[in-house]
Amino acid sequence: MPEFSEEQEVLIDEMASFFRMMGDPTRIRILSLLFDEELCVHTLADRLEMTQSAVSHQLALLKHAWLVRSRREGKHVYYSLADEHVKQVYELAREHLEEM
């Protein structure tokens, strides 16, 4: 087995966590809906035909993984993709699968 530095091992573990987070169909649907616009939990729940509680749970996981970010506006919290890297990973995965 090849030897990896401690830093490399940490990165490998973080990448595995990242891909596990991306491995859930509901979370992929959420990322897809957030690809071009920011949305509040209520709108996401309506579009996904899920409860707000279930969507909030998934958003908390995505936020903890730095895949989405949130901002408060009055009583509403709006979610969007965390940055361009998340968009790029999503697009690359989609393009790769469309070419298969």
Short mmCIF file of C-alpha atoms in Angstrom, two decimals:
data_model
loop_
_atom_site.label_atom_id
_atom_site.label_comp_id
_atom_site.label_asym_id
_atom_site.label_seq_id
_atom_site.Cartn_x
_atom_site.Cartn_y
_atom_site.Cartn_z
CA MET A 1 0.00 0.00 0.00
CA PRO A 2 1.44 3.40 -0.93
CA GLU A 3 2.45 5.71 1.84
CA PHE A 4 0.66 9.01 2.15
CA SER A 5 1.60 11.97 4.27
CA GLU A 6 -0.66 12.96 7.13
CA GLU A 7 -1.85 15.94 5.06
CA GLN A 8 -2.66 13.67 2.13
CA GLU A 9 -4.58 11.30 4.40
CA VAL A 10 -6.63 14.20 5.78
CA LEU A 11 -7.41 15.36 2.24
CA ILE A 12 -8.39 11.83 1.20
CA ASP A 13 -10.77 11.57 4.17
CA GLU A 14 -12.26 14.98 3.36
CA MET A 15 -12.74 14.01 -0.29
CA ALA A 16 -14.46 10.78 0.75
CA SER A 17 -16.83 12.78 2.98
CA PHE A 18 -17.45 15.23 0.14
CA PHE A 19 -18.39 12.48 -2.30
CA ARG A 20 -20.59 10.75 0.29
CA MET A 21 -22.43 14.07 0.69
CA MET A 22 -22.84 14.28 -3.08
CA GLY A 23 -24.05 10.67 -3.19
CA ASP A 24 -27.59 11.32 -1.99
CA PRO A 25 -30.29 11.88 -4.66
CA THR A 26 -32.22 14.37 -2.51
CA ARG A 27 -29.12 16.48 -1.93
CA ILE A 28 -28.32 16.36 -5.66
CA ARG A 29 -31.86 17.58 -6.38
CA ILE A 30 -31.37 20.45 -3.93
CA LEU A 31 -28.06 21.40 -5.55
CA SER A 32 -29.74 21.24 -8.95
CA LEU A 33 -32.49 23.63 -7.85
CA LEU A 34 -29.92 26.00 -6.36
CA PHE A 35 -27.72 25.91 -9.45
CA ASP A 36 -29.11 29.11 -10.99
CA GLU A 37 -30.96 30.80 -8.15
CA GLU A 38 -31.13 31.11 -4.41
CA LEU A 39 -34.25 29.72 -2.79
CA CYS A 40 -35.84 29.60 0.64
CA VAL A 41 -36.70 26.34 2.42
CA HIS A 42 -40.41 26.78 1.70
CA THR A 43 -39.83 27.00 -2.07
CA LEU A 44 -37.40 24.08 -2.04
CA ALA A 45 -39.87 21.96 -0.07
CA ASP A 46 -42.66 22.77 -2.53
CA ARG A 47 -40.55 21.97 -5.58
CA LEU A 48 -39.21 18.76 -4.06
CA GLU A 49 -42.62 17.75 -2.64
CA MET A 50 -41.00 17.24 0.76
CA THR A 51 -41.63 18.63 4.22
CA GLN A 52 -39.78 21.77 5.22
CA SER A 53 -38.26 19.82 8.10
CA ALA A 54 -36.80 17.19 5.77
CA VAL A 55 -35.41 19.83 3.42
CA SER A 56 -33.98 21.81 6.34
CA HIS A 57 -32.19 18.68 7.53
CA GLN A 58 -30.61 18.13 4.11
CA LEU A 59 -29.66 21.81 3.85
CA ALA A 60 -27.95 21.65 7.25
CA LEU A 61 -25.84 18.72 6.03
CA LEU A 62 -24.98 20.54 2.80
CA LYS A 63 -24.12 23.70 4.70
CA HIS A 64 -21.91 21.79 7.14
CA ALA A 65 -20.07 20.33 4.11
CA TRP A 66 -19.59 23.85 2.67
CA LEU A 67 -21.69 23.01 -0.40
CA VAL A 68 -24.39 25.62 0.23
CA ARG A 69 -24.50 28.92 2.05
CA SER A 70 -27.36 30.87 3.52
CA ARG A 71 -28.38 34.45 4.10
CA ARG A 72 -31.24 35.84 6.13
CA GLU A 73 -33.66 38.39 4.72
CA GLY A 74 -36.37 39.27 7.21
CA LYS A 75 -38.12 36.08 8.29
CA HIS A 76 -36.72 34.03 5.41
CA VAL A 77 -33.41 32.24 4.99
CA TYR A 78 -32.23 31.92 1.41
CA TYR A 79 -29.86 29.21 0.25
CA SER A 80 -27.46 29.16 -2.69
CA LEU A 81 -24.50 27.11 -3.84
CA ALA A 82 -21.45 27.92 -1.74
CA ASP A 83 -19.22 28.98 -4.62
CA GLU A 84 -18.21 28.39 -8.23
CA HIS A 85 -16.34 25.20 -7.31
CA VAL A 86 -19.61 23.53 -6.31
CA LYS A 87 -21.12 24.53 -9.66
CA GLN A 88 -18.09 23.19 -11.50
CA VAL A 89 -18.18 19.82 -9.71
CA TYR A 90 -21.92 19.52 -10.43
CA GLU A 91 -21.44 20.45 -14.10
CA LEU A 92 -18.48 18.11 -14.57
CA ALA A 93 -20.39 15.18 -13.07
CA ARG A 94 -23.44 15.92 -15.24
CA GLU A 95 -21.34 16.29 -18.41
CA HIS A 96 -19.42 13.10 -17.64
CA LEU A 97 -22.63 11.10 -17.21
CA GLU A 98 -24.24 12.58 -20.32
CA GLU A 99 -21.25 11.40 -22.39
CA MET A 100 -21.55 7.80 -21.20
#
